[in-house]
Amino acid sequence: MLQFDILQTDPASSDGAYLGSYARRGRLKLNHGVVETPVFMPVGTYGTVKGVMPQSLEDMGAQIILGNTFHLWMRPGLEVMQQFDGLHRFENWHKPILTDSGGFQVWSLGEMRKISEEGVKFSSPVNGDKLFLTPEGSMQIQTTLNSDIVMQFDECTPYVSLDPKSKGQLTTEQEARASMELSLRWARRCQAEFKRLANPNALFGIVQGGMFEHLRDESLAGLEELNFPGIAVGGVSVGEPKEDMQRLMRHCGPRLPANKPHYLMGVGAPEDLVYGVQQGFDMFDCVMPTRNARNGHLFTRFGDLKIRNARHKNDERPIDETCGCYACAGRSGTPYSQGGREGFSRAYLHHLDRCGEMLGPMLSTVHNLHFYLNLMREIRSALDQHAFADLVQRFHADRARGV
Amino acid sequence: MLQFDILQTDPASSDGAYLGSYARRGRLKLNHGVVETPVFMPVGTYGTVKGVMPQSLEDMGAQIILGNTFHLWMRPGLEVMQQFDGLHRFENWHKPILTDSGGFQVWSLGEMRKISEEGVKFSSPVNGDKLFLTPEGSMQIQTTLNSDIVMQFDECTPYVSLDPKSKGQLTTEQEARASMELSLRWARRCQAEFKRLANPNALFGIVQGGMFEHLRDESLAGLEELNFPGIAVGGVSVGEPKEDMQRLMRHCGPRLPANKPHYLMGVGAPEDLVYGVQQGFDMFDCVMPTRNARNGHLFTRFGDLKIRNARHKNDERPIDETCGCYACAGRSGTPYSQGGREGFSRAYLHHLDRCGEMLGPMLSTVHNLHFYLNLMREIRSALDQHAFADLVQRFHADRARGV
């Protein structure tokens, strides 16, 4: 089940000085609940968003989280997933879940895998077992996981050619075309299997085509024939320069079918999210907020902050003075800038990091995820109020200020 | 400031079959709040109880936590502690705190330290700096930390002799006497310095004397002359057999001054806490609930459980079916045995452990601390209702049942 309604679009200014963007404010209804878009989806690879309690995720307003099909297939495995009727009850998360197809993970195994028309042969990184993942297999696993959004099995076209004779050259048009066409054929097989399994959830197709606009167009045209209820753009943020990523976002975003949700996979930094919304994307996921938190890299309204830096040793201010998360503002949620003094200081977080204490990553993860979720909340609110252009301007000015 | 009131003692049964124990139900008023006793105090070595948010500690009903003077002196150091007016604001914990003296930690450095009448010379384990800790120095640091309960600087008499010529023999009566007498002289110096510093909190003396009852008696007599507002028993749980620990608990507990709080340092397993309460102890601390949680060792009403064990792979039950903690019962707090189904399964916790996910230790720590804090809550309630003997009987029967 999937129902997608567009509530607002970003209008031009009355004096014509602002032409509007492709940004949309939407509402996505799925089997486990409603998701307000644009939305950021925290990544819960092994059935847990690393370093954070489900309870905190709820409190921060997370609406939908990711699970990784490949990882969950390896551990705990399908038998346990079946026993729990899928991922929701197992991980105690009762709102929507999106699962990827496992394609990106087997592709990332490099030397350990072999791709053919039928699927991908690889050795389990957990126990060395010889395994075979196909479009049909991916659909079967995701049906067992009972995720609200199922992703088609695709081949993620690499930025640098995988041909050993290419000596690190970029993927050629020919290689990218072959890969994109394989993904299209797999899309068709996924759709057939998804239907055969009578999966009650929603299957998304994935636009591939590497760095080539015309291949992206062909991929999109092929997917449109299949009429998936949602469309993703994959194969970005795979090592290409930022300009190429933005070029693809600018090219693909506005061309996606207007009445369907648009998901930009694996992106990105806060700036990328704002840029993506401008190009008409509705859904984003990325490990940055959680992974960076564990490395002491914190996002704030006024730029990023490395808590390991000695300059924080005596700093009594919270990470972000305008932030209402538990780390910055304690239980009351009153930001420091509004007189709240319940948060944890940078000095304390610096100390936790230095001592290798778990509470450091725990508080940092809460903060970073809150920052991402709150940014999307502010974007939705700005779109509701026809004030998105102002938000974009303020966002860039604030982020440039420095923390 | 310290005020201690005994609210109830454990009475004999009306038919004379039960003679009563030394257990007491008390109330301890300190500068940062009131502590109901008997109490378990979670250990927050570096200004954080490992693996748990202050928010969760509050929710679990923690009344007082520990800080380690030695560790906090090393990191973040006194300059930061001074800037934050002590430990409370730094670590965002606004209820009472007890700090140890640092004596146990410098003693644990082994080869790296040298004890004299004046104090202990040692090399910093953080940066190798030559340092010197004295009774006066410990009082100065603890005054800076502004802990509600300050512990005297003492020498922890070892179980096995430190004399290199002794070849692993037990500490002799002569060695234990010398050590105990040194601790007594240091107690006097601590008290003088504590007074000179006009520390507004409460200083506890520590009974030493190794495994020798008569030395324990001499130590206690010496401390009673100094009239500390609270008395601790130290130098237990230092490697001696359980029978020796219990012998010392039985010997010391009933002899401590009745109108003062009795603190049994560094003890112990759930059974030790119940035994300690029976012998008249009011306060306990131990790293077991937090450290064991991080190793997948979970305490339950019906015995202990190793979550790493493969038998949990498909177990849908929570850790403890009667437990109301967030890990076992979710936000509602309704235990599984009462129909609650919001908790996390053993299967899920087993999976988290296998994947090395942070959420595993996070949930396990919440559970183990809740178990300890709840056990003490049940003990207090039983004492209030003159039903302590029943509780002890039920506790042992339940723990023997197996989980």
Short mmCIF file of C-alpha atoms in Angstrom, two decimals, chain B residues 121-310:
data_model
loop_
_atom_site.label_atom_id
_atom_site.label_comp_id
_atom_site.label_asym_id
_atom_site.label_seq_id
_atom_site.Cartn_x
_atom_site.Cartn_y
_atom_site.Cartn_z
CA LYS B 121 53.96 8.61 44.75
CA PHE B 122 52.98 7.31 41.32
CA SER B 123 53.24 7.86 37.59
CA SER B 124 50.14 9.06 35.79
CA PRO B 125 48.75 6.21 33.68
CA VAL B 126 47.52 8.87 31.23
CA ASN B 127 50.76 10.75 30.48
CA GLY B 128 53.49 9.35 32.78
CA ASP B 129 53.73 12.50 34.92
CA LYS B 130 55.17 11.91 38.42
CA LEU B 131 52.36 12.58 40.85
CA PHE B 132 51.90 12.52 44.62
CA LEU B 133 48.58 11.91 46.32
CA THR B 134 48.20 12.58 50.05
CA PRO B 135 45.27 12.57 52.46
CA GLU B 136 45.24 16.36 52.20
CA GLY B 137 45.40 16.26 48.40
CA SER B 138 42.49 13.84 48.23
CA MET B 139 40.40 16.15 50.42
CA GLN B 140 41.29 19.11 48.22
CA ILE B 141 40.30 17.29 45.04
CA GLN B 142 37.05 15.99 46.52
CA THR B 143 36.26 19.49 47.75
CA THR B 144 36.68 20.73 44.19
CA LEU B 145 34.43 17.91 42.95
CA ASN B 146 31.88 19.04 45.59
CA SER B 147 30.60 15.51 46.10
CA ASP B 148 27.94 15.08 48.78
CA ILE B 149 29.88 12.25 50.41
CA VAL B 150 33.67 12.42 50.57
CA MET B 151 35.66 9.31 51.42
CA GLN B 152 38.81 9.40 53.56
CA PHE B 153 42.09 8.58 51.83
CA ASP B 154 43.07 5.09 52.93
CA GLU B 155 45.31 2.20 52.03
CA CYS B 156 43.33 -0.77 50.78
CA THR B 157 44.95 -3.73 52.56
CA PRO B 158 45.58 -6.40 49.95
CA TYR B 159 44.43 -10.01 50.32
CA VAL B 160 47.70 -11.42 49.00
CA SER B 161 50.88 -9.93 50.49
CA LEU B 162 52.64 -7.33 48.36
CA ASP B 163 56.00 -8.27 49.90
CA PRO B 164 58.06 -9.68 46.97
CA LYS B 165 59.63 -12.21 49.39
CA SER B 166 56.23 -13.60 50.41
CA LYS B 167 55.74 -15.58 47.17
CA GLY B 168 51.99 -15.08 46.96
CA GLN B 169 51.23 -15.80 50.63
CA LEU B 170 48.30 -14.07 52.24
CA THR B 171 48.87 -10.72 53.89
CA THR B 172 50.13 -11.33 57.44
CA GLU B 173 48.59 -9.94 60.61
CA GLN B 174 51.63 -7.68 60.96
CA GLU B 175 51.27 -6.29 57.43
CA ALA B 176 47.53 -5.81 57.82
CA ARG B 177 48.06 -4.02 61.14
CA ALA B 178 50.64 -1.64 59.69
CA SER B 179 48.32 -0.87 56.78
CA MET B 180 45.27 -0.37 59.00
CA GLU B 181 47.19 1.92 61.36
CA LEU B 182 48.43 4.00 58.44
CA SER B 183 44.81 4.37 57.23
CA LEU B 184 43.80 5.51 60.73
CA ARG B 185 46.52 8.16 60.83
CA TRP B 186 45.43 9.25 57.35
CA ALA B 187 41.80 9.40 58.56
CA ARG B 188 42.83 11.96 61.16
CA ARG B 189 44.73 14.04 58.57
CA CYS B 190 41.73 13.85 56.20
CA GLN B 191 39.40 15.09 58.90
CA ALA B 192 41.67 18.04 59.75
CA GLU B 193 42.04 19.03 56.10
CA PHE B 194 38.32 18.59 55.39
CA LYS B 195 37.62 20.99 58.27
CA ARG B 196 40.30 23.45 57.21
CA LEU B 197 38.77 23.55 53.70
CA ALA B 198 35.33 24.21 55.23
CA ASN B 199 33.91 21.52 52.96
CA PRO B 200 30.12 21.71 53.42
CA ASN B 201 29.57 18.01 52.62
CA ALA B 202 30.05 14.81 54.66
CA LEU B 203 33.28 12.87 55.23
CA PHE B 204 33.16 9.10 55.84
CA GLY B 205 35.84 7.07 57.61
CA ILE B 206 36.81 3.61 56.34
CA VAL B 207 37.29 0.49 58.47
CA GLN B 208 40.32 -1.52 57.32
CA GLY B 209 42.21 -4.44 58.91
CA GLY B 210 42.32 -7.07 56.21
CA MET B 211 40.88 -10.47 57.02
CA PHE B 212 41.47 -10.07 60.77
CA GLU B 213 38.47 -9.41 63.00
CA HIS B 214 40.48 -7.94 65.88
CA LEU B 215 42.19 -5.47 63.51
CA ARG B 216 38.79 -4.49 62.12
CA ASP B 217 37.68 -3.82 65.71
CA GLU B 218 40.75 -1.68 66.38
CA SER B 219 40.18 0.23 63.17
CA LEU B 220 36.55 0.87 64.04
CA ALA B 221 37.44 1.99 67.57
CA GLY B 222 39.97 4.46 66.15
CA LEU B 223 37.42 5.85 63.69
CA GLU B 224 34.72 6.15 66.35
CA GLU B 225 36.99 8.51 68.29
CA LEU B 226 37.00 10.77 65.22
CA ASN B 227 33.19 10.67 65.09
CA PHE B 228 32.70 10.70 61.29
CA PRO B 229 29.05 11.15 60.21
CA GLY B 230 29.22 7.88 58.24
CA ILE B 231 31.34 4.73 58.33
CA ALA B 232 32.43 2.50 55.46
CA VAL B 233 33.92 -0.96 55.43
CA GLY B 234 36.69 -1.18 52.83
CA GLY B 235 39.19 -3.83 51.81
CA VAL B 236 36.52 -6.44 51.04
CA SER B 237 35.85 -7.96 47.62
CA VAL B 238 39.61 -7.73 46.95
CA GLY B 239 40.11 -11.33 45.83
CA GLU B 240 39.25 -13.19 49.06
CA PRO B 241 36.95 -16.25 49.03
CA LYS B 242 33.23 -15.52 49.42
CA GLU B 243 33.27 -17.13 52.91
CA ASP B 244 35.88 -14.62 54.11
CA MET B 245 33.90 -11.72 52.69
CA GLN B 246 30.77 -12.95 54.45
CA ARG B 247 32.69 -13.52 57.68
CA LEU B 248 33.86 -9.89 57.62
CA MET B 249 30.36 -8.64 56.74
CA ARG B 250 28.92 -10.62 59.66
CA HIS B 251 31.63 -9.36 61.97
CA CYS B 252 31.69 -5.68 61.01
CA GLY B 253 28.08 -4.87 60.07
CA PRO B 254 26.50 -5.32 63.51
CA ARG B 255 29.37 -3.53 65.27
CA LEU B 256 29.13 -0.28 63.29
CA PRO B 257 27.64 2.68 65.19
CA ALA B 258 23.87 2.17 64.91
CA ASN B 259 22.90 5.80 64.30
CA LYS B 260 25.24 6.32 61.32
CA PRO B 261 24.99 5.15 57.70
CA HIS B 262 27.01 2.01 56.94
CA TYR B 263 28.62 1.75 53.51
CA LEU B 264 30.01 -1.56 52.22
CA MET B 265 32.48 -0.55 49.51
CA GLY B 266 32.67 -2.25 46.11
CA VAL B 267 30.13 -5.01 46.85
CA GLY B 268 28.73 -6.89 44.92
CA ALA B 269 26.49 -9.53 43.36
CA PRO B 270 22.73 -9.40 44.10
CA GLU B 271 23.17 -12.10 46.77
CA ASP B 272 25.90 -10.01 48.44
CA LEU B 273 23.62 -6.98 48.60
CA VAL B 274 20.86 -8.98 50.32
CA TYR B 275 23.42 -10.48 52.70
CA GLY B 276 24.89 -7.03 53.35
CA VAL B 277 21.49 -5.57 54.22
CA GLN B 278 20.94 -8.46 56.64
CA GLN B 279 24.20 -7.48 58.36
CA GLY B 280 23.10 -3.86 58.74
CA PHE B 281 24.73 -2.21 55.73
CA ASP B 282 22.85 0.70 54.15
CA MET B 283 24.89 1.64 51.09
CA PHE B 284 26.49 -0.39 48.31
CA ASP B 285 28.35 0.30 45.07
CA CYS B 286 29.71 -2.03 42.42
CA VAL B 287 30.64 -2.01 38.72
CA MET B 288 29.03 -5.44 38.25
CA PRO B 289 25.68 -4.34 36.78
CA THR B 290 27.28 -1.99 34.25
CA ARG B 291 30.43 -3.97 33.43
CA ASN B 292 28.62 -7.29 33.18
CA ALA B 293 25.99 -5.71 30.94
CA ARG B 294 28.69 -4.79 28.44
CA ASN B 295 29.81 -8.41 28.45
CA GLY B 296 26.31 -9.77 27.88
CA HIS B 297 25.93 -11.00 31.47
CA LEU B 298 22.41 -10.16 32.58
CA PHE B 299 20.88 -10.37 36.05
CA THR B 300 17.32 -11.57 36.44
CA ARG B 301 14.97 -12.44 39.25
CA PHE B 302 15.39 -16.09 38.29
CA GLY B 303 19.17 -16.22 37.99
CA ASP B 304 21.73 -14.88 35.55
CA LEU B 305 21.67 -15.13 31.79
CA LYS B 306 24.43 -14.97 29.18
CA ILE B 307 22.85 -13.35 26.15
CA ARG B 308 25.71 -14.58 23.91
CA ASN B 309 24.48 -18.14 24.36
CA ALA B 310 23.00 -19.59 21.15
#
